[in-house]
């Protein structure tokens, strides 16, 4: 791969801070209450969900241009779950794509599947974690 951009961030665990190299991100990190924490901070699953949703929506814009479709009213929500997986933990994602009425049916399904094939986050997770696509 020929890198066009490299992002860097430093973190010191789930009960610490995450800071990007450019200072745009500087967040307190905390375990969510569901995992025994106080929830007084962001957690890695939220950060991953935000990044994946944004990337998927941007990928959909690129794919839709090729398909000559208007996706300005599309909304993407990534739900990232963490749970026990063998000896450790694993992730799963439900990608909820809200499409306008004119994109329902076969064309919407084709758009979402083509986006999933194109999106860098989807490529990175393929074969590693379960990603369920839900069209709403």
mmCIF file of C-alpha atoms in Angstrom:
data_model
loop_
_atom_site.group_PDB
_atom_site.id
_atom_site.type_symbol
_atom_site.label_atom_id
_atom_site.label_comp_id
_atom_site.label_asym_id
_atom_site.label_seq_id
_atom_site.Cartn_x
_atom_site.Cartn_y
_atom_site.Cartn_z
ATOM 1 C CA UNK A 1 0.000 0.000 0.000
ATOM 2 C CA UNK A 2 1.198 3.504 -0.805
ATOM 3 C CA UNK A 3 0.105 5.548 2.246
ATOM 4 C CA UNK A 4 -1.658 8.836 1.486
ATOM 5 C CA UNK A 5 -2.082 9.754 5.148
ATOM 6 C CA UNK A 6 -1.040 8.298 8.495
ATOM 7 C CA UNK A 7 -2.883 9.002 11.732
ATOM 8 C CA UNK A 8 -1.174 8.459 15.074
ATOM 9 C CA UNK A 9 -2.609 8.354 18.572
ATOM 10 C CA UNK A 10 -1.234 7.290 21.921
ATOM 11 C CA UNK A 11 -3.217 5.696 24.738
ATOM 12 C CA UNK A 12 -2.275 4.218 28.093
ATOM 13 C CA UNK A 13 -5.150 1.800 28.662
ATOM 14 C CA UNK A 14 -8.880 1.752 29.174
ATOM 15 C CA UNK A 15 -8.634 3.916 32.307
ATOM 16 C CA UNK A 16 -6.379 6.668 30.997
ATOM 17 C CA UNK A 17 -6.174 9.049 28.034
ATOM 18 C CA UNK A 18 -6.053 8.860 24.248
ATOM 19 C CA UNK A 19 -4.276 11.686 22.439
ATOM 20 C CA UNK A 20 -3.747 12.114 18.708
ATOM 21 C CA UNK A 21 -0.386 13.337 17.453
ATOM 22 C CA UNK A 22 -1.962 16.568 16.167
ATOM 23 C CA UNK A 23 -3.836 17.219 19.441
ATOM 24 C CA UNK A 24 -7.290 17.116 17.804
ATOM 25 C CA UNK A 25 -8.205 14.168 20.020
ATOM 26 C CA UNK A 26 -7.489 14.334 23.735
ATOM 27 C CA UNK A 27 -9.950 12.123 25.565
ATOM 28 C CA UNK A 28 -10.354 10.589 28.974
ATOM 29 C CA UNK A 29 -10.814 6.833 28.659
ATOM 30 C CA UNK A 30 -12.968 4.742 30.996
ATOM 31 C CA UNK A 31 -14.548 1.337 31.112
ATOM 32 C CA UNK A 32 -18.281 1.445 30.425
ATOM 33 C CA UNK A 33 -20.538 0.481 33.333
ATOM 34 C CA UNK A 34 -21.414 -2.783 31.535
ATOM 35 C CA UNK A 35 -17.777 -3.824 31.959
ATOM 36 C CA UNK A 36 -17.514 -2.680 35.569
ATOM 37 C CA UNK A 37 -16.327 0.875 35.003
ATOM 38 C CA UNK A 38 -17.748 4.234 35.937
ATOM 39 C CA UNK A 39 -18.369 5.307 32.333
ATOM 40 C CA UNK A 40 -16.773 8.722 32.917
ATOM 41 C CA UNK A 41 -14.902 8.694 29.633
ATOM 42 C CA UNK A 42 -14.851 7.352 26.124
ATOM 43 C CA UNK A 43 -14.048 3.719 25.464
ATOM 44 C CA UNK A 44 -12.256 2.075 22.529
ATOM 45 C CA UNK A 45 -15.455 0.521 21.207
ATOM 46 C CA UNK A 46 -17.053 3.975 20.883
ATOM 47 C CA UNK A 47 -13.998 5.273 19.040
ATOM 48 C CA UNK A 48 -14.001 2.295 16.693
ATOM 49 C CA UNK A 49 -17.750 2.688 16.079
ATOM 50 C CA UNK A 50 -17.368 6.377 15.230
ATOM 51 C CA UNK A 51 -14.465 5.735 12.889
ATOM 52 C CA UNK A 52 -16.127 2.804 11.147
ATOM 53 C CA UNK A 53 -19.445 4.654 10.684
ATOM 54 C CA UNK A 54 -17.687 7.726 9.254
ATOM 55 C CA UNK A 55 -15.506 5.643 6.948
ATOM 56 C CA UNK A 56 -18.465 3.558 5.731
ATOM 57 C CA UNK A 57 -20.527 6.694 5.010
ATOM 58 C CA UNK A 58 -17.630 8.238 3.080
ATOM 59 C CA UNK A 59 -17.087 5.006 1.164
ATOM 60 C CA UNK A 60 -20.791 4.964 0.327
ATOM 61 C CA UNK A 61 -20.524 8.479 -1.092
ATOM 62 C CA UNK A 62 -17.707 7.315 -3.369
ATOM 63 C CA UNK A 63 -19.562 4.165 -4.448
ATOM 64 C CA UNK A 64 -22.790 6.093 -5.014
ATOM 65 C CA UNK A 65 -21.029 8.531 -7.342
ATOM 66 C CA UNK A 66 -19.966 5.572 -9.502
ATOM 67 C CA UNK A 67 -23.532 4.230 -9.417
ATOM 68 C CA UNK A 68 -24.933 7.738 -10.098
ATOM 69 C CA UNK A 69 -27.048 7.680 -6.925
ATOM 70 C CA UNK A 70 -27.784 10.493 -4.473
ATOM 71 C CA UNK A 71 -26.871 9.447 -0.928
ATOM 72 C CA UNK A 72 -26.852 12.835 0.811
ATOM 73 C CA UNK A 73 -29.681 11.692 3.131
ATOM 74 C CA UNK A 74 -28.057 8.385 4.127
ATOM 75 C CA UNK A 75 -27.179 7.789 7.785
ATOM 76 C CA UNK A 76 -24.772 5.119 9.032
ATOM 77 C CA UNK A 77 -24.600 3.814 12.606
ATOM 78 C CA UNK A 78 -21.971 1.290 13.682
ATOM 79 C CA UNK A 79 -22.768 -0.741 16.790
ATOM 80 C CA UNK A 80 -19.556 -2.286 18.137
ATOM 81 C CA UNK A 81 -19.880 -5.051 20.715
ATOM 82 C CA UNK A 82 -17.151 -6.605 22.827
ATOM 83 C CA UNK A 83 -17.469 -9.978 24.466
ATOM 84 C CA UNK A 84 -15.690 -13.108 25.558
ATOM 85 C CA UNK A 85 -14.124 -15.037 22.697
ATOM 86 C CA UNK A 86 -12.268 -18.153 23.732
ATOM 87 C CA UNK A 87 -9.427 -17.208 26.078
ATOM 88 C CA UNK A 88 -9.793 -13.471 25.465
ATOM 89 C CA UNK A 89 -12.188 -10.979 23.979
ATOM 90 C CA UNK A 90 -13.566 -10.348 20.523
ATOM 91 C CA UNK A 91 -15.518 -7.703 18.646
ATOM 92 C CA UNK A 92 -18.620 -7.791 16.470
ATOM 93 C CA UNK A 93 -20.230 -5.000 14.463
ATOM 94 C CA UNK A 94 -23.759 -4.301 13.317
ATOM 95 C CA UNK A 95 -23.646 -1.670 10.576
ATOM 96 C CA UNK A 96 -27.048 0.032 10.350
ATOM 97 C CA UNK A 97 -27.561 1.961 7.119
ATOM 98 C CA UNK A 98 -30.624 4.175 6.934
ATOM 99 C CA UNK A 99 -31.521 4.751 3.290
ATOM 100 C CA UNK A 100 -34.093 7.129 1.825
ATOM 101 C CA UNK A 101 -37.200 5.477 0.345
ATOM 102 C CA UNK A 102 -35.982 5.748 -3.258
ATOM 103 C CA UNK A 103 -32.981 3.551 -2.392
ATOM 104 C CA UNK A 104 -34.894 0.658 -0.858
ATOM 105 C CA UNK A 105 -34.965 -2.804 -2.350
ATOM 106 C CA UNK A 106 -32.402 -4.293 -4.690
ATOM 107 C CA UNK A 107 -30.583 -1.039 -5.530
ATOM 108 C CA UNK A 108 -30.106 -0.232 -1.837
ATOM 109 C CA UNK A 109 -28.870 -3.751 -1.118
ATOM 110 C CA UNK A 110 -26.393 -3.483 -4.003
ATOM 111 C CA UNK A 111 -25.209 -0.071 -2.769
ATOM 112 C CA UNK A 112 -24.617 -1.303 0.798
ATOM 113 C CA UNK A 113 -22.866 -4.493 -0.309
ATOM 114 C CA UNK A 114 -20.667 -2.582 -2.781
ATOM 115 C CA UNK A 115 -19.805 -0.108 -0.038
ATOM 116 C CA UNK A 116 -18.882 -2.952 2.313
ATOM 117 C CA UNK A 117 -16.543 -4.338 -0.366
ATOM 118 C CA UNK A 118 -14.967 -0.873 -0.890
ATOM 119 C CA UNK A 119 -14.703 0.544 2.663
ATOM 120 C CA UNK A 120 -11.180 0.349 4.193
ATOM 121 C CA UNK A 121 -12.570 -0.490 7.653
ATOM 122 C CA UNK A 122 -14.661 -3.297 6.164
ATOM 123 C CA UNK A 123 -11.590 -4.606 4.362
ATOM 124 C CA UNK A 124 -9.584 -4.489 7.605
ATOM 125 C CA UNK A 125 -12.226 -6.398 9.572
ATOM 126 C CA UNK A 126 -13.173 -8.935 6.863
ATOM 127 C CA UNK A 127 -12.501 -12.443 8.108
ATOM 128 C CA UNK A 128 -11.489 -11.119 11.538
ATOM 129 C CA UNK A 129 -14.772 -10.084 13.145
ATOM 130 C CA UNK A 130 -18.444 -10.556 12.350
ATOM 131 C CA UNK A 131 -19.965 -7.565 10.564
ATOM 132 C CA UNK A 132 -23.716 -7.641 10.010
ATOM 133 C CA UNK A 133 -25.203 -5.223 7.478
ATOM 134 C CA UNK A 134 -28.697 -3.971 8.302
ATOM 135 C CA UNK A 135 -30.605 -1.715 5.907
ATOM 136 C CA UNK A 136 -33.287 0.415 7.515
#
